[in-house]
PDB file of C-alpha atoms in Angstrom:
ATOM      1  CA  GLU A   1     -28.429  68.645 -42.073  1.00  0.00           C
ATOM      2  CA  THR A   2     -25.252  68.207 -40.028  1.00  0.00           C
ATOM      3  CA  ARG A   3     -23.163  69.592 -42.891  1.00  0.00           C
ATOM      4  CA  LYS A   4     -25.356  72.691 -43.039  1.00  0.00           C
ATOM      5  CA  LYS A   5     -25.295  73.288 -39.290  1.00  0.00           C
ATOM      6  CA  SER A   6     -21.733  72.343 -38.271  1.00  0.00           C
ATOM      7  CA  GLY A   7     -19.750  71.355 -41.371  1.00  0.00           C
ATOM      8  CA  LYS A   8     -16.551  73.135 -42.382  1.00  0.00           C
ATOM      9  CA  ASP A   9     -18.437  75.572 -44.636  1.00  0.00           C
ATOM     10  CA  SER A  10     -21.179  76.352 -42.104  1.00  0.00           C
ATOM     11  CA  GLU A  11     -21.483  79.486 -39.973  1.00  0.00           C
ATOM     12  CA  GLN A  12     -20.470  77.538 -36.860  1.00  0.00           C
ATOM     13  CA  PRO A  13     -18.108  74.752 -37.980  1.00  0.00           C
ATOM     14  CA  LYS A  14     -17.365  72.030 -35.439  1.00  0.00           C
ATOM     15  CA  ALA A  15     -13.978  70.363 -35.123  1.00  0.00           C
ATOM     16  CA  TYR A  16     -15.440  66.993 -34.090  1.00  0.00           C
ATOM     17  CA  HIS A  17     -19.244  66.906 -34.320  1.00  0.00           C
ATOM     18  CA  ASN A  18     -19.362  67.468 -38.064  1.00  0.00           C
ATOM     19  CA  GLU A  19     -20.216  65.517 -41.205  1.00  0.00           C
ATOM     20  CA  GLU A  20     -17.043  63.408 -40.986  1.00  0.00           C
ATOM     21  CA  HIS A  21     -18.108  62.136 -37.563  1.00  0.00           C
ATOM     22  CA  VAL A  22     -21.608  61.405 -38.843  1.00  0.00           C
ATOM     23  CA  ILE A  23     -20.228  59.439 -41.806  1.00  0.00           C
ATOM     24  CA  ARG A  24     -18.034  57.385 -39.435  1.00  0.00           C
ATOM     25  CA  VAL A  25     -21.019  56.577 -37.232  1.00  0.00           C
ATOM     26  CA  VAL A  26     -23.186  55.603 -40.219  1.00  0.00           C
ATOM     27  CA  GLU A  27     -20.444  53.251 -41.392  1.00  0.00           C
ATOM     28  CA  ALA A  28     -19.959  51.898 -37.881  1.00  0.00           C
ATOM     29  CA  VAL A  29     -23.625  51.031 -37.276  1.00  0.00           C
ATOM     30  CA  GLU A  30     -23.633  48.969 -40.452  1.00  0.00           C
ATOM     31  CA  LYS A  31     -20.402  47.143 -39.558  1.00  0.00           C
ATOM     32  CA  ILE A  32     -21.454  46.417 -35.985  1.00  0.00           C
ATOM     33  CA  GLY A  33     -25.035  45.650 -37.011  1.00  0.00           C
ATOM     34  CA  ARG A  34     -23.848  43.038 -39.522  1.00  0.00           C
ATOM     35  CA  GLU A  35     -21.530  41.540 -36.913  1.00  0.00           C
ATOM     36  CA  GLU A  36     -24.457  41.316 -34.481  1.00  0.00           C
ATOM     37  CA  GLU A  37     -26.642  39.720 -37.204  1.00  0.00           C
ATOM     38  CA  LEU A  38     -29.291  42.431 -37.248  1.00  0.00           C
ATOM     39  CA  THR A  39     -31.803  42.434 -40.081  1.00  0.00           C
ATOM     40  CA  ASP A  40     -31.526  44.731 -43.093  1.00  0.00           C
ATOM     41  CA  LYS A  41     -34.513  46.725 -41.797  1.00  0.00           C
ATOM     42  CA  GLU A  42     -32.910  47.183 -38.375  1.00  0.00           C
ATOM     43  CA  ILE A  43     -29.663  48.332 -39.966  1.00  0.00           C
ATOM     44  CA  ALA A  44     -31.558  50.725 -42.232  1.00  0.00           C
ATOM     45  CA  MET A  45     -33.162  52.362 -39.178  1.00  0.00           C
ATOM     46  CA  LEU A  46     -29.789  52.531 -37.442  1.00  0.00           C
ATOM     47  CA  LYS A  47     -28.284  54.298 -40.446  1.00  0.00           C
ATOM     48  CA  ILE A  48     -31.069  56.888 -40.440  1.00  0.00           C
ATOM     49  CA  ALA A  49     -30.504  57.477 -36.713  1.00  0.00           C
ATOM     50  CA  ALA A  50     -26.753  57.733 -37.211  1.00  0.00           C
ATOM     51  CA  GLY A  51     -27.221  60.273 -39.979  1.00  0.00           C
ATOM     52  CA  TRP A  52     -29.334  62.530 -37.757  1.00  0.00           C
ATOM     53  CA  HIS A  53     -27.937  61.916 -34.271  1.00  0.00           C
ATOM     54  CA  ASP A  54     -25.794  65.080 -34.144  1.00  0.00           C
ATOM     55  CA  VAL A  55     -27.914  67.518 -36.128  1.00  0.00           C
ATOM     56  CA  GLU A  56     -28.081  69.521 -32.894  1.00  0.00           C
ATOM     57  CA  THR A  57     -24.990  69.601 -30.671  1.00  0.00           C
ATOM     58  CA  GLY A  58     -24.961  72.925 -28.840  1.00  0.00           C
ATOM     59  CA  MET A  59     -28.043  72.702 -26.618  1.00  0.00           C
ATOM     60  CA  GLY A  60     -26.456  70.806 -23.740  1.00  0.00           C
ATOM     61  CA  PRO A  61     -26.120  67.117 -22.814  1.00  0.00           C
ATOM     62  CA  GLY A  62     -29.311  65.193 -23.438  1.00  0.00           C
ATOM     63  CA  VAL A  63     -31.168  68.210 -24.807  1.00  0.00           C
ATOM     64  CA  SER A  64     -29.261  68.149 -28.103  1.00  0.00           C
ATOM     65  CA  GLU A  65     -30.039  64.467 -28.641  1.00  0.00           C
ATOM     66  CA  ASP A  66     -33.723  65.027 -27.880  1.00  0.00           C
ATOM     67  CA  GLU A  67     -33.862  67.862 -30.406  1.00  0.00           C
ATOM     68  CA  SER A  68     -31.997  65.827 -33.029  1.00  0.00           C
ATOM     69  CA  ALA A  69     -34.502  63.003 -32.490  1.00  0.00           C
ATOM     70  CA  ARG A  70     -37.435  65.401 -32.792  1.00  0.00           C
ATOM     71  CA  LEU A  71     -36.147  66.883 -36.057  1.00  0.00           C
ATOM     72  CA  CYS A  72     -35.453  63.442 -37.515  1.00  0.00           C
ATOM     73  CA  GLN A  73     -38.859  62.096 -36.522  1.00  0.00           C
ATOM     74  CA  LYS A  74     -40.577  65.112 -38.070  1.00  0.00           C
ATOM     75  CA  GLU A  75     -38.673  64.522 -41.325  1.00  0.00           C
ATOM     76  CA  MET A  76     -39.570  60.828 -41.290  1.00  0.00           C
ATOM     77  CA  THR A  77     -43.245  61.601 -40.672  1.00  0.00           C
ATOM     78  CA  ASP A  78     -43.247  64.146 -43.499  1.00  0.00           C
ATOM     79  CA  ARG A  79     -41.722  61.518 -45.800  1.00  0.00           C
ATOM     80  CA  GLY A  80     -44.350  58.916 -44.937  1.00  0.00           C
ATOM     81  CA  PHE A  81     -42.417  56.533 -42.675  1.00  0.00           C
ATOM     82  CA  GLY A  82     -44.483  54.358 -40.356  1.00  0.00           C
ATOM     83  CA  GLU A  83     -45.135  55.345 -36.745  1.00  0.00           C
ATOM     84  CA  LEU A  84     -43.236  52.364 -35.306  1.00  0.00           C
ATOM     85  CA  GLU A  85     -40.096  52.916 -37.366  1.00  0.00           C
ATOM     86  CA  THR A  86     -40.189  56.657 -36.646  1.00  0.00           C
ATOM     87  CA  GLN A  87     -40.399  56.021 -32.895  1.00  0.00           C
ATOM     88  CA  ILE A  88     -37.560  53.489 -33.004  1.00  0.00           C
ATOM     89  CA  VAL A  89     -35.231  55.865 -34.848  1.00  0.00           C
ATOM     90  CA  GLY A  90     -35.921  58.546 -32.229  1.00  0.00           C
ATOM     91  CA  ASP A  91     -35.125  56.070 -29.461  1.00  0.00           C
ATOM     92  CA  LEU A  92     -31.871  55.124 -31.210  1.00  0.00           C
ATOM     93  CA  ILE A  93     -30.766  58.752 -31.418  1.00  0.00           C
ATOM     94  CA  ARG A  94     -31.497  59.178 -27.713  1.00  0.00           C
ATOM     95  CA  ALA A  95     -29.299  56.139 -27.013  1.00  0.00           C
ATOM     96  CA  THR A  96     -26.288  58.351 -27.822  1.00  0.00           C
ATOM     97  CA  LYS A  97     -26.895  60.509 -24.754  1.00  0.00           C
ATOM     98  CA  ASN A  98     -23.735  60.442 -22.647  1.00  0.00           C
ATOM     99  CA  VAL A  99     -23.428  61.067 -18.937  1.00  0.00           C
ATOM    100  CA  ILE A 100     -20.326  60.523 -16.805  1.00  0.00           C
ATOM    101  CA  ILE A 101     -20.996  59.253 -13.288  1.00  0.00           C
ATOM    102  CA  ASP A 102     -18.036  58.547 -10.984  1.00  0.00           C
ATOM    103  CA  GLY A 103     -15.714  58.537 -13.976  1.00  0.00           C
ATOM    104  CA  VAL A 104     -17.841  56.068 -15.962  1.00  0.00           C
ATOM    105  CA  ILE A 105     -19.534  57.071 -19.219  1.00  0.00           C
ATOM    106  CA  LYS A 106     -23.082  55.767 -19.468  1.00  0.00           C
ATOM    107  CA  GLN A 107     -25.450  55.832 -22.427  1.00  0.00           C
ATOM    108  CA  GLU A 108     -29.236  55.543 -22.596  1.00  0.00           C
ATOM    109  CA  ILE A 109     -29.443  51.934 -23.746  1.00  0.00           C
ATOM    110  CA  GLY A 110     -32.169  50.417 -21.544  1.00  0.00           C
ATOM    111  CA  ASP A 111     -32.724  46.664 -21.202  1.00  0.00           C
ATOM    112  CA  LEU A 112     -30.964  44.337 -23.658  1.00  0.00           C
ATOM    113  CA  GLU A 113     -34.175  42.298 -24.055  1.00  0.00           C
ATOM    114  CA  GLU A 114     -36.268  45.360 -24.947  1.00  0.00           C
ATOM    115  CA  THR A 115     -38.294  44.939 -28.137  1.00  0.00           C
ATOM    116  CA  SER A 116     -40.484  47.192 -30.249  1.00  0.00           C
ATOM    117  CA  GLY A 117     -42.800  45.341 -32.559  1.00  0.00           C
ATOM    118  CA  MET A 118     -40.676  42.716 -34.300  1.00  0.00           C
ATOM    119  CA  TYR A 119     -37.419  44.580 -33.671  1.00  0.00           C
ATOM    120  CA  GLY A 120     -34.750  43.938 -31.040  1.00  0.00           C
ATOM    121  CA  LEU A 121     -34.576  47.504 -29.765  1.00  0.00           C
ATOM    122  CA  GLY A 122     -32.275  46.758 -26.819  1.00  0.00           C
ATOM    123  CA  LEU A 123     -29.548  45.374 -29.060  1.00  0.00           C
ATOM    124  CA  MET A 124     -30.101  48.106 -31.657  1.00  0.00           C
ATOM    125  CA  LYS A 125     -29.558  50.762 -28.963  1.00  0.00           C
ATOM    126  CA  ARG A 126     -26.284  49.110 -27.962  1.00  0.00           C
ATOM    127  CA  VAL A 127     -25.108  49.030 -31.572  1.00  0.00           C
ATOM    128  CA  MET A 128     -25.956  52.720 -31.910  1.00  0.00           C
ATOM    129  CA  ALA A 129     -24.200  53.668 -28.670  1.00  0.00           C
ATOM    130  CA  ASP A 130     -21.076  51.705 -29.606  1.00  0.00           C
ATOM    131  CA  ALA A 131     -20.973  53.191 -33.094  1.00  0.00           C
ATOM    132  CA  ASP A 132     -21.089  56.720 -31.693  1.00  0.00           C
ATOM    133  CA  LEU A 133     -17.974  56.035 -29.585  1.00  0.00           C
ATOM    134  CA  SER A 134     -16.293  53.628 -32.004  1.00  0.00           C
ATOM    135  CA  GLY A 135     -13.403  56.034 -32.568  1.00  0.00           C
ATOM    136  CA  VAL A 136     -11.856  55.094 -29.215  1.00  0.00           C
ATOM    137  CA  GLY A 137     -11.170  51.617 -30.592  1.00  0.00           C
ATOM    138  CA  GLU A 138      -9.737  52.722 -33.937  1.00  0.00           C
ATOM    139  CA  GLU A 139      -6.034  52.344 -34.758  1.00  0.00           C
ATOM    140  CA  TRP A 140      -3.821  54.864 -32.959  1.00  0.00           C
ATOM    141  CA  GLU A 141      -3.492  57.587 -35.611  1.00  0.00           C
ATOM    142  CA  LYS A 142      -7.232  57.752 -36.288  1.00  0.00           C
ATOM    143  CA  PHE A 143      -7.914  57.767 -32.565  1.00  0.00           C
ATOM    144  CA  ARG A 144      -5.326  60.509 -31.991  1.00  0.00           C
ATOM    145  CA  GLN A 145      -6.772  62.757 -34.686  1.00  0.00           C
ATOM    146  CA  SER A 146     -10.345  62.377 -33.451  1.00  0.00           C
ATOM    147  CA  SER A 147      -9.216  62.966 -29.846  1.00  0.00           C
ATOM    148  CA  LEU A 148      -7.510  66.197 -30.849  1.00  0.00           C
ATOM    149  CA  ALA A 149     -10.606  67.324 -32.747  1.00  0.00           C
ATOM    150  CA  LEU A 150     -12.817  66.602 -29.745  1.00  0.00           C
ATOM    151  CA  GLY A 151     -10.345  68.391 -27.489  1.00  0.00           C
ATOM    152  CA  GLU A 152     -10.432  71.418 -29.793  1.00  0.00           C
ATOM    153  CA  GLU A 153     -14.208  71.494 -29.664  1.00  0.00           C
ATOM    154  CA  ALA A 154     -14.052  71.279 -25.856  1.00  0.00           C
ATOM    155  CA  HIS A 155     -11.533  74.186 -25.797  1.00  0.00           C
ATOM    156  CA  LEU A 156      -8.795  71.967 -24.408  1.00  0.00           C
ATOM    157  CA  VAL A 157      -6.698  72.025 -27.595  1.00  0.00           C
ATOM    158  CA  GLU A 158      -5.677  75.049 -29.655  1.00  0.00           C
ATOM    159  CA  ARG A 159      -6.567  75.028 -33.342  1.00  0.00           C
ATOM    160  CA  VAL A 160      -2.935  75.933 -34.011  1.00  0.00           C
ATOM    161  CA  ARG A 161      -1.245  73.080 -32.149  1.00  0.00           C
ATOM    162  CA  GLU A 162       2.119  74.884 -31.978  1.00  0.00           C
ATOM    163  CA  LYS A 163       0.549  77.382 -29.564  1.00  0.00           C
ATOM    164  CA  MET A 164      -0.047  74.651 -26.989  1.00  0.00           C
ATOM    165  CA  SER A 165       2.108  74.802 -23.874  1.00  0.00           C
ATOM    166  CA  GLU A 166       3.489  71.636 -22.326  1.00  0.00           C
ATOM    167  CA  LYS A 167       1.111  72.070 -19.405  1.00  0.00           C
ATOM    168  CA  LYS A 168      -1.932  72.330 -21.690  1.00  0.00           C
ATOM    169  CA  TRP A 169      -0.872  69.190 -23.536  1.00  0.00           C
ATOM    170  CA  GLN A 170      -0.539  67.385 -20.217  1.00  0.00           C
ATOM    171  CA  LEU A 171      -4.008  68.502 -19.104  1.00  0.00           C
ATOM    172  CA  PHE A 172      -5.511  67.380 -22.413  1.00  0.00           C
ATOM    173  CA  TRP A 173      -3.979  63.900 -22.343  1.00  0.00           C
ATOM    174  CA  GLU A 174      -4.917  63.477 -18.677  1.00  0.00           C
ATOM    175  CA  TRP A 175      -8.509  64.326 -19.643  1.00  0.00           C
ATOM    176  CA  GLN A 176      -8.382  61.825 -22.496  1.00  0.00           C
ATOM    177  CA  TYR A 177      -6.791  59.133 -20.326  1.00  0.00           C
ATOM    178  CA  GLY A 178      -9.496  59.588 -17.687  1.00  0.00           C
ATOM    179  CA  PHE A 179     -12.204  59.068 -20.277  1.00  0.00           C
ATOM    180  CA  LEU A 180     -10.589  55.933 -21.724  1.00  0.00           C
ATOM    181  CA  ASP A 181      -9.860  54.497 -18.293  1.00  0.00           C
ATOM    182  CA  GLY A 182     -13.484  54.982 -17.260  1.00  0.00           C
ATOM    183  CA  PHE A 183     -14.716  53.533 -20.545  1.00  0.00           C
ATOM    184  CA  LEU A 184     -12.492  50.437 -20.535  1.00  0.00           C
ATOM    185  CA  ASN A 185     -11.691  49.604 -16.933  1.00  0.00           C
ATOM    186  CA  LYS A 186     -14.793  50.855 -15.112  1.00  0.00           C
ATOM    187  CA  ARG A 187     -17.486  50.260 -17.732  1.00  0.00           C
ATOM    188  CA  GLY A 188     -15.913  47.321 -19.517  1.00  0.00           C
ATOM    189  CA  GLY A 189     -15.590  48.908 -22.958  1.00  0.00           C
ATOM    190  CA  PHE A 190     -18.099  48.536 -25.752  1.00  0.00           C
ATOM    191  CA  TYR A 191     -21.520  47.070 -25.066  1.00  0.00           C
ATOM    192  CA  THR A 192     -21.531  44.673 -28.038  1.00  0.00           C
ATOM    193  CA  ASP A 193     -19.124  41.865 -28.862  1.00  0.00           C
ATOM    194  CA  GLY A 194     -19.305  43.002 -32.474  1.00  0.00           C
ATOM    195  CA  ALA A 195     -17.844  46.415 -31.660  1.00  0.00           C
ATOM    196  CA  LYS A 196     -15.128  44.799 -29.551  1.00  0.00           C
ATOM    197  CA  ARG A 197     -14.078  42.681 -32.518  1.00  0.00           C
ATOM    198  CA  ILE A 198     -14.235  45.451 -35.128  1.00  0.00           C
ATOM    199  CA  TYR A 199     -12.620  48.158 -32.969  1.00  0.00           C
ATOM    200  CA  PRO A 200     -10.039  46.206 -30.940  1.00  0.00           C
ATOM    201  CA  ASN A 201      -7.523  48.952 -30.140  1.00  0.00           C
ATOM    202  CA  LEU A 202      -9.104  50.464 -27.057  1.00  0.00           C
ATOM    203  CA  GLU A 203      -6.603  48.964 -24.627  1.00  0.00           C
ATOM    204  CA  ASP A 204      -3.627  49.924 -26.812  1.00  0.00           C
ATOM    205  CA  ASN A 205      -4.887  53.510 -27.098  1.00  0.00           C
ATOM    206  CA  LEU A 206      -5.112  53.696 -23.307  1.00  0.00           C
ATOM    207  CA  LYS A 207      -1.381  52.983 -23.023  1.00  0.00           C
TER     208      LYS A 207
END
């Protein structure tokens, strides 16, 4: 679905929120989920959520995630998934909602002890949220490329980089530094210890 809506061959290709980002998040939820000792069933639900979390990206903060969750839950219902699992996957997609308050990025993760049936929903939400932002802890070159793609999508970076003035580059990196500073120094970085171990380069990328 993401490939059809925002992939490179779609009518409205996205520089960042495209199928490559979705694949990275799917891989990340499995890595972090294993590190956090989640069950196979919990990881399977996380991977479904990761695959659908950015089906909609242009409807505004929070609204896009709600619509992505709705579309995913409809597909799951049509395919015969259980009501509990369908609800959990929707909640996981909504956990990727981002809001910046006083320079700190917050995500809709709820209480760590939250459960749904037999599943540890609070921890699953944190795994999902960390996976969505895992790129900030990747090694420098991967982080740089994803930052530029996000900047392009936010109209802070020109598609043809050579057209960028020194002032525009400065504004872009100041924007990126502000995000990382808020994420690391004001929020404390990733929510899960697993993500901190797997994606350890956040502090280096801030330098």
